[in-house]
Amino acid sequence: MPDRSPELQHFIEVAGRAFADRAPQGAAQASVRAVFAALEVPAPADPTPGRRRAVCDWLDPVTDPEGVSDPLLAELCGAFRAVEPALTWRQRPGPAPGANAQYREGHANAMIAGPSGLEPRDDVWLGVSLLGPEVRYPDHDHPPEETYLVLTPGRFFQDGTGWFEPGPGGSFYNRPGILHAMAAGASPLLALWALRSETG
Ligand SMILES: [Fe+2]
């Protein structure tokens, strides 16, 4: 079995507990259980050094555990900070319907475990999105179902539901193929997402 760094192993363990604690009942819980069960088996890590983008300057203030009152979220932020230097932050490619002018330079995504991630694999996608203040992310959809765990303020959109604000520690589920989006207000938005690519 390939080795996994202690930092990544710890992050996955804490993230698994946080998603299990916060994800809504029903499909989200089933999806999160499947994602983290798959992640019990490590895959070989990508040795490429991590790379930040300019917007990542927001990460340090946003993930400072001292500033997070929810103990589980503070633990998650600490575990994330330990693994973050190894992540490659990228701009989302392709068209950006619904996004605003701040979006292109004002966002970055990083895949922790999943395609082109720190731990490249195809069975699950565990990643993170960062939006700078006042950034409106594009409307998008994808076949895998997805559960978000939100670490900051910020608004989210789901087709049929409209805009809502889960708040720090909030979690919600996107069924396969649903149109969705997110937008930061006056402060940055940071959210983890867990996708299961093989829905049974
Ligand atoms: Fe998505």
mmCIF file of C-alpha atoms and ligand atoms in Angstrom:
data_model
loop_
_atom_site.group_PDB
_atom_site.id
_atom_site.type_symbol
_atom_site.label_atom_id
_atom_site.label_comp_id
_atom_site.label_asym_id
_atom_site.label_seq_id
_atom_site.Cartn_x
_atom_site.Cartn_y
_atom_site.Cartn_z
ATOM 1 C CA MET A 1 0.000 0.000 0.000
ATOM 2 C CA PRO A 2 1.481 3.420 -0.867
ATOM 3 C CA ASP A 3 2.564 5.698 1.937
ATOM 4 C CA ARG A 4 0.496 8.757 2.681
ATOM 5 C CA SER A 5 2.076 11.735 4.409
ATOM 6 C CA PRO A 6 1.074 12.126 8.072
ATOM 7 C CA GLU A 7 -0.288 15.590 7.225
ATOM 8 C CA LEU A 8 -2.580 14.274 4.494
ATOM 9 C CA GLN A 9 -3.641 11.269 6.549
ATOM 10 C CA HIS A 10 -4.549 13.540 9.458
ATOM 11 C CA PHE A 11 -6.438 15.966 7.242
ATOM 12 C CA ILE A 12 -8.478 13.156 5.675
ATOM 13 C CA GLU A 13 -9.274 11.758 9.122
ATOM 14 C CA VAL A 14 -10.439 15.129 10.473
ATOM 15 C CA ALA A 15 -12.312 15.999 7.272
ATOM 16 C CA GLY A 16 -14.074 12.643 7.415
ATOM 17 C CA ARG A 17 -15.252 13.360 10.950
ATOM 18 C CA ALA A 18 -16.328 16.902 10.055
ATOM 19 C CA PHE A 19 -18.294 15.866 6.955
ATOM 20 C CA ALA A 20 -19.919 13.017 8.896
ATOM 21 C CA ASP A 21 -20.888 15.402 11.684
ATOM 22 C CA ARG A 22 -22.236 18.198 9.473
ATOM 23 C CA ALA A 23 -23.596 16.622 6.273
ATOM 24 C CA PRO A 24 -27.388 16.492 6.076
ATOM 25 C CA GLN A 25 -29.148 13.181 6.552
ATOM 26 C CA GLY A 26 -29.947 11.031 3.535
ATOM 27 C CA ALA A 27 -28.044 11.157 0.262
ATOM 28 C CA ALA A 28 -25.283 13.434 1.588
ATOM 29 C CA GLN A 29 -24.501 11.110 4.488
ATOM 30 C CA ALA A 30 -24.412 8.087 2.189
ATOM 31 C CA SER A 31 -22.168 9.929 -0.274
ATOM 32 C CA VAL A 32 -19.764 11.151 2.390
ATOM 33 C CA ARG A 33 -19.533 7.678 3.914
ATOM 34 C CA ALA A 34 -18.630 6.241 0.515
ATOM 35 C CA VAL A 35 -16.041 8.959 -0.196
ATOM 36 C CA PHE A 36 -14.209 8.542 3.088
ATOM 37 C CA ALA A 37 -14.433 4.737 2.966
ATOM 38 C CA ALA A 38 -12.669 4.898 -0.418
ATOM 39 C CA LEU A 39 -10.067 7.271 1.040
ATOM 40 C CA GLU A 40 -9.107 4.684 3.652
ATOM 41 C CA VAL A 41 -7.026 3.169 0.840
ATOM 42 C CA PRO A 42 -4.206 5.592 -0.069
ATOM 43 C CA ALA A 43 -3.033 6.200 -3.627
ATOM 44 C CA PRO A 44 0.499 7.301 -4.595
ATOM 45 C CA ALA A 45 1.046 11.028 -4.014
ATOM 46 C CA ASP A 46 2.026 13.492 -6.739
ATOM 47 C CA PRO A 47 5.517 14.745 -5.784
ATOM 48 C CA THR A 48 5.068 18.077 -7.620
ATOM 49 C CA PRO A 49 5.676 20.932 -5.159
ATOM 50 C CA GLY A 50 2.604 22.926 -4.185
ATOM 51 C CA ARG A 51 1.836 26.250 -5.832
ATOM 52 C CA ARG A 52 -0.315 29.129 -4.631
ATOM 53 C CA ARG A 53 -2.004 31.894 -6.576
ATOM 54 C CA ALA A 54 -2.278 35.519 -5.464
ATOM 55 C CA VAL A 55 -5.771 35.014 -3.998
ATOM 56 C CA CYS A 56 -4.283 32.443 -1.604
ATOM 57 C CA ASP A 57 -3.041 35.310 0.588
ATOM 58 C CA TRP A 58 -6.525 35.047 2.092
ATOM 59 C CA LEU A 59 -5.902 31.520 3.326
ATOM 60 C CA ASP A 60 -3.820 32.430 6.335
ATOM 61 C CA PRO A 61 -6.370 34.733 8.001
ATOM 62 C CA VAL A 62 -9.349 32.572 7.018
ATOM 63 C CA THR A 63 -7.954 29.279 8.329
ATOM 64 C CA ASP A 64 -6.354 30.578 11.529
ATOM 65 C CA PRO A 65 -7.743 28.149 14.155
ATOM 66 C CA GLU A 66 -7.486 30.907 16.767
ATOM 67 C CA GLY A 67 -10.193 32.789 14.914
ATOM 68 C CA VAL A 68 -12.601 29.836 14.646
ATOM 69 C CA SER A 69 -14.948 29.322 17.575
ATOM 70 C CA ASP A 70 -16.376 25.944 16.470
ATOM 71 C CA PRO A 71 -13.901 23.333 17.875
ATOM 72 C CA LEU A 72 -14.406 20.851 15.041
ATOM 73 C CA LEU A 73 -13.896 23.557 12.411
ATOM 74 C CA ALA A 74 -10.827 24.855 14.257
ATOM 75 C CA GLU A 75 -9.360 21.335 14.212
ATOM 76 C CA LEU A 76 -10.187 21.045 10.507
ATOM 77 C CA CYS A 77 -8.537 24.395 9.765
ATOM 78 C CA GLY A 78 -5.398 23.310 11.618
ATOM 79 C CA ALA A 79 -5.260 20.031 9.691
ATOM 80 C CA PHE A 80 -5.830 21.892 6.414
ATOM 81 C CA ARG A 81 -3.020 24.358 7.094
ATOM 82 C CA ALA A 82 -0.598 21.450 7.554
ATOM 83 C CA VAL A 83 -1.411 19.931 4.173
ATOM 84 C CA GLU A 84 -2.001 23.157 2.201
ATOM 85 C CA PRO A 85 1.662 23.878 1.271
ATOM 86 C CA ALA A 86 1.650 20.682 -0.820
ATOM 87 C CA LEU A 87 -1.458 21.682 -2.810
ATOM 88 C CA THR A 88 -1.477 23.062 -6.333
ATOM 89 C CA TRP A 89 -4.020 25.894 -6.557
ATOM 90 C CA ARG A 90 -5.542 26.377 -9.988
ATOM 91 C CA GLN A 91 -7.957 28.638 -11.775
ATOM 92 C CA ARG A 92 -10.988 26.836 -13.108
ATOM 93 C CA PRO A 93 -10.653 26.489 -16.904
ATOM 94 C CA GLY A 94 -13.360 27.120 -19.456
ATOM 95 C CA PRO A 95 -16.331 29.439 -19.783
ATOM 96 C CA ALA A 96 -17.712 31.155 -16.726
ATOM 97 C CA PRO A 97 -21.463 31.808 -17.102
ATOM 98 C CA GLY A 98 -22.824 34.040 -14.392
ATOM 99 C CA ALA A 99 -19.395 34.895 -12.949
ATOM 100 C CA ASN A 100 -18.373 38.494 -12.319
ATOM 101 C CA ALA A 101 -15.280 40.424 -13.399
ATOM 102 C CA GLN A 102 -13.488 39.686 -10.112
ATOM 103 C CA TYR A 103 -13.838 35.938 -10.591
ATOM 104 C CA ARG A 104 -10.908 35.060 -12.847
ATOM 105 C CA GLU A 105 -8.082 36.311 -10.618
ATOM 106 C CA GLY A 106 -10.183 36.192 -7.480
ATOM 107 C CA HIS A 107 -10.607 32.445 -7.112
ATOM 108 C CA ALA A 108 -8.550 29.272 -6.839
ATOM 109 C CA ASN A 109 -9.369 25.604 -6.434
ATOM 110 C CA ALA A 110 -7.169 22.803 -5.159
ATOM 111 C CA MET A 111 -7.741 19.078 -5.428
ATOM 112 C CA ILE A 112 -6.581 17.242 -2.330
ATOM 113 C CA ALA A 113 -7.481 13.703 -3.418
ATOM 114 C CA GLY A 114 -8.862 13.205 -6.910
ATOM 115 C CA PRO A 115 -7.956 13.884 -10.540
ATOM 116 C CA SER A 116 -4.726 15.948 -10.762
ATOM 117 C CA GLY A 117 -4.740 16.241 -6.983
ATOM 118 C CA LEU A 118 -2.097 15.922 -4.307
ATOM 119 C CA GLU A 119 -3.232 12.294 -4.170
ATOM 120 C CA PRO A 120 -4.259 11.650 -7.791
ATOM 121 C CA ARG A 121 -7.122 9.165 -8.094
ATOM 122 C CA ASP A 122 -10.376 8.774 -9.996
ATOM 123 C CA ASP A 123 -12.766 7.233 -7.489
ATOM 124 C CA VAL A 124 -13.380 10.332 -5.367
ATOM 125 C CA TRP A 125 -12.733 14.084 -5.517
ATOM 126 C CA LEU A 126 -11.924 15.842 -2.253
ATOM 127 C CA GLY A 127 -11.018 19.466 -2.814
ATOM 128 C CA VAL A 128 -11.338 23.058 -1.784
ATOM 129 C CA SER A 129 -12.446 26.343 -3.325
ATOM 130 C CA LEU A 130 -11.323 29.801 -2.264
ATOM 131 C CA LEU A 131 -13.065 32.988 -3.416
ATOM 132 C CA GLY A 132 -11.794 36.453 -2.577
ATOM 133 C CA PRO A 133 -14.289 39.065 -1.357
ATOM 134 C CA GLU A 134 -17.139 39.907 -3.741
ATOM 135 C CA VAL A 135 -16.239 37.090 -6.156
ATOM 136 C CA ARG A 136 -19.134 35.363 -7.876
ATOM 137 C CA TYR A 137 -18.204 31.863 -9.132
ATOM 138 C CA PRO A 138 -19.728 30.568 -12.394
ATOM 139 C CA ASP A 139 -22.879 28.529 -12.648
ATOM 140 C CA HIS A 140 -21.751 24.968 -13.270
ATOM 141 C CA ASP A 141 -22.835 21.364 -13.087
ATOM 142 C CA HIS A 142 -21.158 17.957 -13.141
ATOM 143 C CA PRO A 143 -22.292 14.359 -13.130
ATOM 144 C CA PRO A 144 -20.890 13.375 -9.714
ATOM 145 C CA GLU A 145 -22.986 14.109 -6.668
ATOM 146 C CA GLU A 146 -21.291 16.531 -4.301
ATOM 147 C CA THR A 147 -21.387 17.462 -0.634
ATOM 148 C CA TYR A 148 -20.019 20.831 0.458
ATOM 149 C CA LEU A 149 -18.646 21.694 3.887
ATOM 150 C CA VAL A 150 -18.432 25.466 4.220
ATOM 151 C CA LEU A 151 -15.770 27.027 6.457
ATOM 152 C CA THR A 152 -16.649 30.722 6.151
ATOM 153 C CA PRO A 153 -19.553 33.040 5.413
ATOM 154 C CA GLY A 154 -20.678 33.044 1.791
ATOM 155 C CA ARG A 155 -23.723 32.325 -0.358
ATOM 156 C CA PHE A 156 -24.521 29.293 -2.470
ATOM 157 C CA PHE A 157 -26.958 28.720 -5.300
ATOM 158 C CA GLN A 158 -28.814 25.573 -6.277
ATOM 159 C CA ASP A 159 -31.200 25.322 -9.193
ATOM 160 C CA GLY A 160 -34.706 25.093 -7.765
ATOM 161 C CA THR A 161 -33.650 26.384 -4.329
ATOM 162 C CA GLY A 162 -32.072 29.745 -5.143
ATOM 163 C CA TRP A 163 -29.417 31.421 -3.002
ATOM 164 C CA PHE A 164 -28.822 30.428 0.618
ATOM 165 C CA GLU A 165 -26.114 30.908 3.243
ATOM 166 C CA PRO A 166 -25.070 27.741 5.129
ATOM 167 C CA GLY A 167 -22.649 29.659 7.394
ATOM 168 C CA PRO A 168 -19.363 28.354 8.824
ATOM 169 C CA GLY A 169 -19.698 24.637 9.468
ATOM 170 C CA GLY A 170 -22.748 24.383 7.232
ATOM 171 C CA SER A 171 -23.060 21.523 4.765
ATOM 172 C CA PHE A 172 -25.344 20.735 1.843
ATOM 173 C CA TYR A 173 -25.720 18.258 -0.995
ATOM 174 C CA ASN A 174 -25.788 18.761 -4.771
ATOM 175 C CA ARG A 175 -27.504 15.899 -6.553
ATOM 176 C CA PRO A 176 -25.835 14.692 -9.773
ATOM 177 C CA GLY A 177 -26.090 17.221 -12.597
ATOM 178 C CA ILE A 178 -27.754 20.053 -10.635
ATOM 179 C CA LEU A 179 -26.775 23.604 -11.630
ATOM 180 C CA HIS A 180 -25.017 25.371 -8.734
ATOM 181 C CA ALA A 181 -22.806 28.363 -7.909
ATOM 182 C CA MET A 182 -21.298 30.284 -4.988
ATOM 183 C CA ALA A 183 -20.452 33.870 -4.138
ATOM 184 C CA ALA A 184 -18.389 35.609 -1.482
ATOM 185 C CA GLY A 185 -19.678 38.727 0.248
ATOM 186 C CA ALA A 186 -17.458 41.231 2.018
ATOM 187 C CA SER A 187 -15.157 38.461 3.294
ATOM 188 C CA PRO A 188 -13.528 35.496 1.519
ATOM 189 C CA LEU A 189 -15.308 32.189 1.003
ATOM 190 C CA LEU A 190 -13.592 28.862 1.681
ATOM 191 C CA ALA A 191 -15.382 25.558 1.191
ATOM 192 C CA LEU A 192 -14.436 21.894 0.979
ATOM 193 C CA TRP A 193 -16.215 19.578 -1.424
ATOM 194 C CA ALA A 194 -16.423 15.819 -1.569
ATOM 195 C CA LEU A 195 -17.616 14.121 -4.747
ATOM 196 C CA ARG A 196 -18.213 10.483 -5.390
ATOM 197 C CA SER A 197 -17.537 9.723 -9.032
ATOM 198 C CA GLU A 198 -19.036 6.222 -9.042
ATOM 199 C CA THR A 199 -22.625 6.487 -7.910
ATOM 200 C CA GLY A 200 -24.175 3.104 -7.466
HETATM 201 FE FE FE B 1 -19.510 21.770 -8.055
#
